[in-house]
Amino acid sequence: MDLITSAQRDELFEGFTHDAFHLELRDDYGSPIEDTPYARWQRGEPDDFGWLDPWMALMKRAIAEGRTVRRVRVVSEPHSRYVGWEHSLTRLNLEAGEDIRWLPRHQLPEGITFPVAGKDWWLFDDQLLAVGHFDSEGRVLGSELIEDPETVAECVRVRDQLWAAAIPHVEYRP
């Protein structure tokens, strides 16, 4: 299987025309760009969030062009430390124009099954999937691109079901 890098995946945000949707299913992630800010947060130290600037600029540009970027974060409660940190940062994603909702695992719709072996994925314009692959420590190995219509249709169905069940960030109380 061929994997693209995170940087190559981010290039997909330049080419989508309508909607990008991210399904997040993990309670912990590892990303070199996040290591230092996350460690600072755990120690109670301030952060200038400069490490987020490239992502924020990318999101603001997409939103300004009339496109939508949405996420559903399926999380365990109580939250892991990482999800607690992620929750504390979500206001920045919202300021950039992303629409983020939370769905506690115990509130998942009955009988739901996750396509692509339960991995996280980005869905672009209901046509292209970028399925995340991670190592045992949650570090991103890369993304697998999938355009198979049946797989994409299953992800569209799951996205719609989860989006309807998830709680908007401003209403979510962990």
mmCIF file with all atom_site columns, C-alpha atoms in Angstrom:
data_model
loop_
_atom_site.group_PDB
_atom_site.id
_atom_site.type_symbol
_atom_site.label_atom_id
_atom_site.label_alt_id
_atom_site.label_comp_id
_atom_site.label_asym_id
_atom_site.label_entity_id
_atom_site.label_seq_id
_atom_site.pdbx_PDB_ins_code
_atom_site.Cartn_x
_atom_site.Cartn_y
_atom_site.Cartn_z
_atom_site.occupancy
_atom_site.B_iso_or_equiv
_atom_site.pdbx_formal_charge
_atom_site.auth_seq_id
_atom_site.auth_comp_id
_atom_site.auth_asym_id
_atom_site.auth_atom_id
_atom_site.pdbx_PDB_model_num
ATOM 1   C CA . MET A 1 1   ? 0.000   0.000  0.000  1.00 0.00 ? 1   MET A CA 1
ATOM 2   C CA . ASP A 1 2   ? 1.265   3.454  -0.905 1.00 0.00 ? 2   ASP A CA 1
ATOM 3   C CA . LEU A 1 3   ? 0.987   6.165  1.722  1.00 0.00 ? 3   LEU A CA 1
ATOM 4   C CA . ILE A 1 4   ? 1.223   9.896  1.207  1.00 0.00 ? 4   ILE A CA 1
ATOM 5   C CA . THR A 1 5   ? 2.818   12.164 3.804  1.00 0.00 ? 5   THR A CA 1
ATOM 6   C CA . SER A 1 6   ? 0.901   14.557 6.026  1.00 0.00 ? 6   SER A CA 1
ATOM 7   C CA . ALA A 1 7   ? 2.204   17.415 3.877  1.00 0.00 ? 7   ALA A CA 1
ATOM 8   C CA . GLN A 1 8   ? 0.897   15.716 0.726  1.00 0.00 ? 8   GLN A CA 1
ATOM 9   C CA . ARG A 1 9   ? -2.445  15.125 2.447  1.00 0.00 ? 9   ARG A CA 1
ATOM 10  C CA . ASP A 1 10  ? -2.615  18.809 3.356  1.00 0.00 ? 10  ASP A CA 1
ATOM 11  C CA . GLU A 1 11  ? -2.199  19.627 -0.348 1.00 0.00 ? 11  GLU A CA 1
ATOM 12  C CA . LEU A 1 12  ? -5.601  17.995 -0.885 1.00 0.00 ? 12  LEU A CA 1
ATOM 13  C CA . PHE A 1 13  ? -7.108  20.998 0.893  1.00 0.00 ? 13  PHE A CA 1
ATOM 14  C CA . GLU A 1 14  ? -6.030  23.160 -2.026 1.00 0.00 ? 14  GLU A CA 1
ATOM 15  C CA . GLY A 1 15  ? -8.002  21.080 -4.520 1.00 0.00 ? 15  GLY A CA 1
ATOM 16  C CA . PHE A 1 16  ? -11.307 20.169 -2.919 1.00 0.00 ? 16  PHE A CA 1
ATOM 17  C CA . THR A 1 17  ? -14.270 22.212 -4.101 1.00 0.00 ? 17  THR A CA 1
ATOM 18  C CA . HIS A 1 18  ? -17.035 21.864 -1.529 1.00 0.00 ? 18  HIS A CA 1
ATOM 19  C CA . ASP A 1 19  ? -16.586 19.844 1.668  1.00 0.00 ? 19  ASP A CA 1
ATOM 20  C CA . ALA A 1 20  ? -13.789 18.220 3.641  1.00 0.00 ? 20  ALA A CA 1
ATOM 21  C CA . PHE A 1 21  ? -14.791 16.012 6.547  1.00 0.00 ? 21  PHE A CA 1
ATOM 22  C CA . HIS A 1 22  ? -12.554 14.374 9.145  1.00 0.00 ? 22  HIS A CA 1
ATOM 23  C CA . LEU A 1 23  ? -13.559 11.422 11.301 1.00 0.00 ? 23  LEU A CA 1
ATOM 24  C CA . GLU A 1 24  ? -11.336 11.134 14.375 1.00 0.00 ? 24  GLU A CA 1
ATOM 25  C CA . LEU A 1 25  ? -11.614 7.892  16.328 1.00 0.00 ? 25  LEU A CA 1
ATOM 26  C CA . ARG A 1 26  ? -8.476  7.831  18.473 1.00 0.00 ? 26  ARG A CA 1
ATOM 27  C CA . ASP A 1 27  ? -8.089  9.053  22.046 1.00 0.00 ? 27  ASP A CA 1
ATOM 28  C CA . ASP A 1 28  ? -4.400  9.752  21.562 1.00 0.00 ? 28  ASP A CA 1
ATOM 29  C CA . TYR A 1 29  ? -2.287  10.948 18.661 1.00 0.00 ? 29  TYR A CA 1
ATOM 30  C CA . GLY A 1 30  ? 1.397   11.541 18.270 1.00 0.00 ? 30  GLY A CA 1
ATOM 31  C CA . SER A 1 31  ? 2.678   14.251 15.996 1.00 0.00 ? 31  SER A CA 1
ATOM 32  C CA . PRO A 1 32  ? 6.160   15.740 16.060 1.00 0.00 ? 32  PRO A CA 1
ATOM 33  C CA . ILE A 1 33  ? 4.721   19.234 15.524 1.00 0.00 ? 33  ILE A CA 1
ATOM 34  C CA . GLU A 1 34  ? 2.507   18.764 18.590 1.00 0.00 ? 34  GLU A CA 1
ATOM 35  C CA . ASP A 1 35  ? 5.063   17.200 20.950 1.00 0.00 ? 35  ASP A CA 1
ATOM 36  C CA . THR A 1 36  ? 6.453   20.425 22.401 1.00 0.00 ? 36  THR A CA 1
ATOM 37  C CA . PRO A 1 37  ? 3.130   22.322 22.698 1.00 0.00 ? 37  PRO A CA 1
ATOM 38  C CA . TYR A 1 38  ? 1.472   19.289 24.280 1.00 0.00 ? 38  TYR A CA 1
ATOM 39  C CA . ALA A 1 39  ? 4.306   18.923 26.790 1.00 0.00 ? 39  ALA A CA 1
ATOM 40  C CA . ARG A 1 40  ? 4.024   22.644 27.618 1.00 0.00 ? 40  ARG A CA 1
ATOM 41  C CA . TRP A 1 41  ? 0.286   22.301 28.178 1.00 0.00 ? 41  TRP A CA 1
ATOM 42  C CA . GLN A 1 42  ? 0.808   19.343 30.490 1.00 0.00 ? 42  GLN A CA 1
ATOM 43  C CA . ARG A 1 43  ? 3.229   21.454 32.545 1.00 0.00 ? 43  ARG A CA 1
ATOM 44  C CA . GLY A 1 44  ? 0.774   24.385 32.607 1.00 0.00 ? 44  GLY A CA 1
ATOM 45  C CA . GLU A 1 45  ? 3.028   26.607 30.505 1.00 0.00 ? 45  GLU A CA 1
ATOM 46  C CA . PRO A 1 46  ? 1.743   29.178 27.994 1.00 0.00 ? 46  PRO A CA 1
ATOM 47  C CA . ASP A 1 47  ? 1.675   28.582 24.252 1.00 0.00 ? 47  ASP A CA 1
ATOM 48  C CA . ASP A 1 48  ? 1.752   31.182 21.480 1.00 0.00 ? 48  ASP A CA 1
ATOM 49  C CA . PHE A 1 49  ? 0.137   28.641 19.071 1.00 0.00 ? 49  PHE A CA 1
ATOM 50  C CA . GLY A 1 50  ? 2.541   29.652 16.296 1.00 0.00 ? 50  GLY A CA 1
ATOM 51  C CA . TRP A 1 51  ? 2.956   25.968 15.419 1.00 0.00 ? 51  TRP A CA 1
ATOM 52  C CA . LEU A 1 52  ? -0.706  26.030 14.297 1.00 0.00 ? 52  LEU A CA 1
ATOM 53  C CA . ASP A 1 53  ? -0.285  28.983 11.919 1.00 0.00 ? 53  ASP A CA 1
ATOM 54  C CA . PRO A 1 54  ? 0.127   26.953 8.686  1.00 0.00 ? 54  PRO A CA 1
ATOM 55  C CA . TRP A 1 55  ? -3.009  24.890 9.430  1.00 0.00 ? 55  TRP A CA 1
ATOM 56  C CA . MET A 1 56  ? -5.006  27.955 10.445 1.00 0.00 ? 56  MET A CA 1
ATOM 57  C CA . ALA A 1 57  ? -4.026  29.785 7.264  1.00 0.00 ? 57  ALA A CA 1
ATOM 58  C CA . LEU A 1 58  ? -5.014  26.761 5.166  1.00 0.00 ? 58  LEU A CA 1
ATOM 59  C CA . MET A 1 59  ? -8.407  26.540 6.883  1.00 0.00 ? 59  MET A CA 1
ATOM 60  C CA . LYS A 1 60  ? -9.100  30.266 6.679  1.00 0.00 ? 60  LYS A CA 1
ATOM 61  C CA . ARG A 1 61  ? -8.326  30.227 2.964  1.00 0.00 ? 61  ARG A CA 1
ATOM 62  C CA . ALA A 1 62  ? -10.651 27.277 2.318  1.00 0.00 ? 62  ALA A CA 1
ATOM 63  C CA . ILE A 1 63  ? -13.479 28.820 4.333  1.00 0.00 ? 63  ILE A CA 1
ATOM 64  C CA . ALA A 1 64  ? -13.020 32.234 2.669  1.00 0.00 ? 64  ALA A CA 1
ATOM 65  C CA . GLU A 1 65  ? -13.465 30.487 -0.680 1.00 0.00 ? 65  GLU A CA 1
ATOM 66  C CA . GLY A 1 66  ? -16.861 29.147 0.459  1.00 0.00 ? 66  GLY A CA 1
ATOM 67  C CA . ARG A 1 67  ? -15.770 25.597 1.264  1.00 0.00 ? 67  ARG A CA 1
ATOM 68  C CA . THR A 1 68  ? -16.589 23.745 4.478  1.00 0.00 ? 68  THR A CA 1
ATOM 69  C CA . VAL A 1 69  ? -14.281 21.821 6.773  1.00 0.00 ? 69  VAL A CA 1
ATOM 70  C CA . ARG A 1 70  ? -15.969 19.636 9.376  1.00 0.00 ? 70  ARG A CA 1
ATOM 71  C CA . ARG A 1 71  ? -14.882 17.097 11.981 1.00 0.00 ? 71  ARG A CA 1
ATOM 72  C CA . VAL A 1 72  ? -16.506 14.591 14.264 1.00 0.00 ? 72  VAL A CA 1
ATOM 73  C CA . ARG A 1 73  ? -14.345 13.530 17.172 1.00 0.00 ? 73  ARG A CA 1
ATOM 74  C CA . VAL A 1 74  ? -15.503 10.230 18.660 1.00 0.00 ? 74  VAL A CA 1
ATOM 75  C CA . VAL A 1 75  ? -14.065 10.215 22.181 1.00 0.00 ? 75  VAL A CA 1
ATOM 76  C CA . SER A 1 76  ? -14.002 8.198  25.354 1.00 0.00 ? 76  SER A CA 1
ATOM 77  C CA . GLU A 1 77  ? -15.223 9.824  28.544 1.00 0.00 ? 77  GLU A CA 1
ATOM 78  C CA . PRO A 1 78  ? -13.550 10.701 30.753 1.00 0.00 ? 78  PRO A CA 1
ATOM 79  C CA . HIS A 1 79  ? -11.160 12.168 28.216 1.00 0.00 ? 79  HIS A CA 1
ATOM 80  C CA . SER A 1 80  ? -7.584  11.059 27.795 1.00 0.00 ? 80  SER A CA 1
ATOM 81  C CA . ARG A 1 81  ? -5.026  13.786 28.538 1.00 0.00 ? 81  ARG A CA 1
ATOM 82  C CA . TYR A 1 82  ? -4.514  14.250 24.814 1.00 0.00 ? 82  TYR A CA 1
ATOM 83  C CA . VAL A 1 83  ? -8.241  14.725 24.103 1.00 0.00 ? 83  VAL A CA 1
ATOM 84  C CA . GLY A 1 84  ? -8.389  17.188 27.009 1.00 0.00 ? 84  GLY A CA 1
ATOM 85  C CA . TRP A 1 85  ? -5.631  19.181 25.338 1.00 0.00 ? 85  TRP A CA 1
ATOM 86  C CA . GLU A 1 86  ? -7.327  18.882 21.947 1.00 0.00 ? 86  GLU A CA 1
ATOM 87  C CA . HIS A 1 87  ? -10.592 20.101 23.471 1.00 0.00 ? 87  HIS A CA 1
ATOM 88  C CA . SER A 1 88  ? -8.814  23.138 24.933 1.00 0.00 ? 88  SER A CA 1
ATOM 89  C CA . LEU A 1 89  ? -7.470  24.037 21.453 1.00 0.00 ? 89  LEU A CA 1
ATOM 90  C CA . THR A 1 90  ? -10.690 23.552 19.494 1.00 0.00 ? 90  THR A CA 1
ATOM 91  C CA . ARG A 1 91  ? -11.665 27.209 19.856 1.00 0.00 ? 91  ARG A CA 1
ATOM 92  C CA . LEU A 1 92  ? -8.756  27.993 17.527 1.00 0.00 ? 92  LEU A CA 1
ATOM 93  C CA . ASN A 1 93  ? -10.078 25.589 14.876 1.00 0.00 ? 93  ASN A CA 1
ATOM 94  C CA . LEU A 1 94  ? -13.486 27.243 15.185 1.00 0.00 ? 94  LEU A CA 1
ATOM 95  C CA . GLU A 1 95  ? -11.925 30.693 14.805 1.00 0.00 ? 95  GLU A CA 1
ATOM 96  C CA . ALA A 1 96  ? -10.363 29.485 11.535 1.00 0.00 ? 96  ALA A CA 1
ATOM 97  C CA . GLY A 1 97  ? -13.825 28.419 10.322 1.00 0.00 ? 97  GLY A CA 1
ATOM 98  C CA . GLU A 1 98  ? -13.849 24.671 10.971 1.00 0.00 ? 98  GLU A CA 1
ATOM 99  C CA . ASP A 1 99  ? -17.066 23.125 12.296 1.00 0.00 ? 99  ASP A CA 1
ATOM 100 C CA . ILE A 1 100 ? -16.248 20.555 14.985 1.00 0.00 ? 100 ILE A CA 1
ATOM 101 C CA . ARG A 1 101 ? -18.568 18.199 16.824 1.00 0.00 ? 101 ARG A CA 1
ATOM 102 C CA . TRP A 1 102 ? -17.951 15.677 19.586 1.00 0.00 ? 102 TRP A CA 1
ATOM 103 C CA . LEU A 1 103 ? -19.516 12.261 20.010 1.00 0.00 ? 103 LEU A CA 1
ATOM 104 C CA . PRO A 1 104 ? -18.887 10.300 23.208 1.00 0.00 ? 104 PRO A CA 1
ATOM 105 C CA . ARG A 1 105 ? -18.357 6.606  22.424 1.00 0.00 ? 105 ARG A CA 1
ATOM 106 C CA . HIS A 1 106 ? -21.189 5.608  24.721 1.00 0.00 ? 106 HIS A CA 1
ATOM 107 C CA . GLN A 1 107 ? -23.548 7.701  22.547 1.00 0.00 ? 107 GLN A CA 1
ATOM 108 C CA . LEU A 1 108 ? -22.618 6.112  19.214 1.00 0.00 ? 108 LEU A CA 1
ATOM 109 C CA . PRO A 1 109 ? -25.658 5.157  17.139 1.00 0.00 ? 109 PRO A CA 1
ATOM 110 C CA . GLU A 1 110 ? -26.652 1.562  17.775 1.00 0.00 ? 110 GLU A CA 1
ATOM 111 C CA . GLY A 1 111 ? -25.222 -0.930 15.304 1.00 0.00 ? 111 GLY A CA 1
ATOM 112 C CA . ILE A 1 112 ? -22.777 1.495  13.680 1.00 0.00 ? 112 ILE A CA 1
ATOM 113 C CA . THR A 1 113 ? -19.804 -0.064 11.965 1.00 0.00 ? 113 THR A CA 1
ATOM 114 C CA . PHE A 1 114 ? -16.806 1.923  10.859 1.00 0.00 ? 114 PHE A CA 1
ATOM 115 C CA . PRO A 1 115 ? -15.502 1.460  7.316  1.00 0.00 ? 115 PRO A CA 1
ATOM 116 C CA . VAL A 1 116 ? -11.816 1.180  6.406  1.00 0.00 ? 116 VAL A CA 1
ATOM 117 C CA . ALA A 1 117 ? -11.052 -1.014 9.421  1.00 0.00 ? 117 ALA A CA 1
ATOM 118 C CA . GLY A 1 118 ? -12.034 1.690  11.909 1.00 0.00 ? 118 GLY A CA 1
ATOM 119 C CA . LYS A 1 119 ? -9.246  4.063  10.914 1.00 0.00 ? 119 LYS A CA 1
ATOM 120 C CA . ASP A 1 120 ? -9.502  7.862  10.889 1.00 0.00 ? 120 ASP A CA 1
ATOM 121 C CA . TRP A 1 121 ? -10.163 9.464  7.519  1.00 0.00 ? 121 TRP A CA 1
ATOM 122 C CA . TRP A 1 122 ? -10.597 12.679 5.630  1.00 0.00 ? 122 TRP A CA 1
ATOM 123 C CA . LEU A 1 123 ? -13.337 12.673 2.998  1.00 0.00 ? 123 LEU A CA 1
ATOM 124 C CA . PHE A 1 124 ? -13.041 15.264 0.249  1.00 0.00 ? 124 PHE A CA 1
ATOM 125 C CA . ASP A 1 125 ? -16.107 16.226 -1.817 1.00 0.00 ? 125 ASP A CA 1
ATOM 126 C CA . ASP A 1 126 ? -17.700 12.796 -1.224 1.00 0.00 ? 126 ASP A CA 1
ATOM 127 C CA . GLN A 1 127 ? -15.226 11.380 -3.750 1.00 0.00 ? 127 GLN A CA 1
ATOM 128 C CA . LEU A 1 128 ? -11.788 10.899 -2.216 1.00 0.00 ? 128 LEU A CA 1
ATOM 129 C CA . LEU A 1 129 ? -10.712 9.369  1.079  1.00 0.00 ? 129 LEU A CA 1
ATOM 130 C CA . ALA A 1 130 ? -7.403  9.925  2.795  1.00 0.00 ? 130 ALA A CA 1
ATOM 131 C CA . VAL A 1 131 ? -7.289  7.129  5.382  1.00 0.00 ? 131 VAL A CA 1
ATOM 132 C CA . GLY A 1 132 ? -4.861  7.685  8.236  1.00 0.00 ? 132 GLY A CA 1
ATOM 133 C CA . HIS A 1 133 ? -2.379  5.007  9.223  1.00 0.00 ? 133 HIS A CA 1
ATOM 134 C CA . PHE A 1 134 ? -0.666  5.196  12.604 1.00 0.00 ? 134 PHE A CA 1
ATOM 135 C CA . ASP A 1 135 ? 2.017   3.294  14.468 1.00 0.00 ? 135 ASP A CA 1
ATOM 136 C CA . SER A 1 136 ? 1.427   1.746  17.897 1.00 0.00 ? 136 SER A CA 1
ATOM 137 C CA . GLU A 1 137 ? 2.268   5.066  19.592 1.00 0.00 ? 137 GLU A CA 1
ATOM 138 C CA . GLY A 1 138 ? -0.265  7.046  17.558 1.00 0.00 ? 138 GLY A CA 1
ATOM 139 C CA . ARG A 1 139 ? 2.289   8.634  15.249 1.00 0.00 ? 139 ARG A CA 1
ATOM 140 C CA . VAL A 1 140 ? 1.078   9.234  11.719 1.00 0.00 ? 140 VAL A CA 1
ATOM 141 C CA . LEU A 1 141 ? 2.683   6.915  9.195  1.00 0.00 ? 141 LEU A CA 1
ATOM 142 C CA . GLY A 1 142 ? 0.838   8.501  6.288  1.00 0.00 ? 142 GLY A CA 1
ATOM 143 C CA . SER A 1 143 ? -2.493  8.421  4.503  1.00 0.00 ? 143 SER A CA 1
ATOM 144 C CA . GLU A 1 144 ? -3.830  5.935  2.002  1.00 0.00 ? 144 GLU A CA 1
ATOM 145 C CA . LEU A 1 145 ? -5.835  7.452  -0.842 1.00 0.00 ? 145 LEU A CA 1
ATOM 146 C CA . ILE A 1 146 ? -9.025  5.580  -1.749 1.00 0.00 ? 146 ILE A CA 1
ATOM 147 C CA . GLU A 1 147 ? -11.455 6.453  -4.530 1.00 0.00 ? 147 GLU A CA 1
ATOM 148 C CA . ASP A 1 148 ? -13.415 3.179  -4.633 1.00 0.00 ? 148 ASP A CA 1
ATOM 149 C CA . PRO A 1 149 ? -17.078 4.297  -4.985 1.00 0.00 ? 149 PRO A CA 1
ATOM 150 C CA . GLU A 1 150 ? -18.443 1.659  -2.588 1.00 0.00 ? 150 GLU A CA 1
ATOM 151 C CA . THR A 1 151 ? -15.953 2.506  0.150  1.00 0.00 ? 151 THR A CA 1
ATOM 152 C CA . VAL A 1 152 ? -16.514 6.231  -0.327 1.00 0.00 ? 152 VAL A CA 1
ATOM 153 C CA . ALA A 1 153 ? -20.307 5.755  -0.227 1.00 0.00 ? 153 ALA A CA 1
ATOM 154 C CA . GLU A 1 154 ? -20.021 3.835  3.037  1.00 0.00 ? 154 GLU A CA 1
ATOM 155 C CA . CYS A 1 155 ? -17.954 6.659  4.526  1.00 0.00 ? 155 CYS A CA 1
ATOM 156 C CA . VAL A 1 156 ? -20.519 9.223  3.338  1.00 0.00 ? 156 VAL A CA 1
ATOM 157 C CA . ARG A 1 157 ? -23.257 7.203  5.069  1.00 0.00 ? 157 ARG A CA 1
ATOM 158 C CA . VAL A 1 158 ? -21.268 6.965  8.309  1.00 0.00 ? 158 VAL A CA 1
ATOM 159 C CA . ARG A 1 159 ? -20.351 10.657 8.152  1.00 0.00 ? 159 ARG A CA 1
ATOM 160 C CA . ASP A 1 160 ? -23.984 11.679 7.814  1.00 0.00 ? 160 ASP A CA 1
ATOM 161 C CA . GLN A 1 161 ? -25.066 9.400  10.644 1.00 0.00 ? 161 GLN A CA 1
ATOM 162 C CA . LEU A 1 162 ? -22.344 10.596 13.010 1.00 0.00 ? 162 LEU A CA 1
ATOM 163 C CA . TRP A 1 163 ? -22.734 14.264 12.092 1.00 0.00 ? 163 TRP A CA 1
ATOM 164 C CA . ALA A 1 164 ? -26.427 14.101 13.002 1.00 0.00 ? 164 ALA A CA 1
ATOM 165 C CA . ALA A 1 165 ? -25.652 12.419 16.350 1.00 0.00 ? 165 ALA A CA 1
ATOM 166 C CA . ALA A 1 166 ? -22.630 14.520 17.353 1.00 0.00 ? 166 ALA A CA 1
ATOM 167 C CA . ILE A 1 167 ? -22.701 17.539 19.647 1.00 0.00 ? 167 ILE A CA 1
ATOM 168 C CA . PRO A 1 168 ? -21.443 20.921 18.379 1.00 0.00 ? 168 PRO A CA 1
ATOM 169 C CA . HIS A 1 169 ? -18.325 22.047 20.230 1.00 0.00 ? 169 HIS A CA 1
ATOM 170 C CA . VAL A 1 170 ? -20.014 25.053 21.857 1.00 0.00 ? 170 VAL A CA 1
ATOM 171 C CA . GLU A 1 171 ? -22.674 22.742 23.352 1.00 0.00 ? 171 GLU A CA 1
ATOM 172 C CA . TYR A 1 172 ? -20.440 19.833 24.326 1.00 0.00 ? 172 TYR A CA 1
ATOM 173 C CA . ARG A 1 173 ? -19.768 19.446 28.046 1.00 0.00 ? 173 ARG A CA 1
ATOM 174 C CA . PRO A 1 174 ? -17.239 16.692 28.746 1.00 0.00 ? 174 PRO A CA 1
#
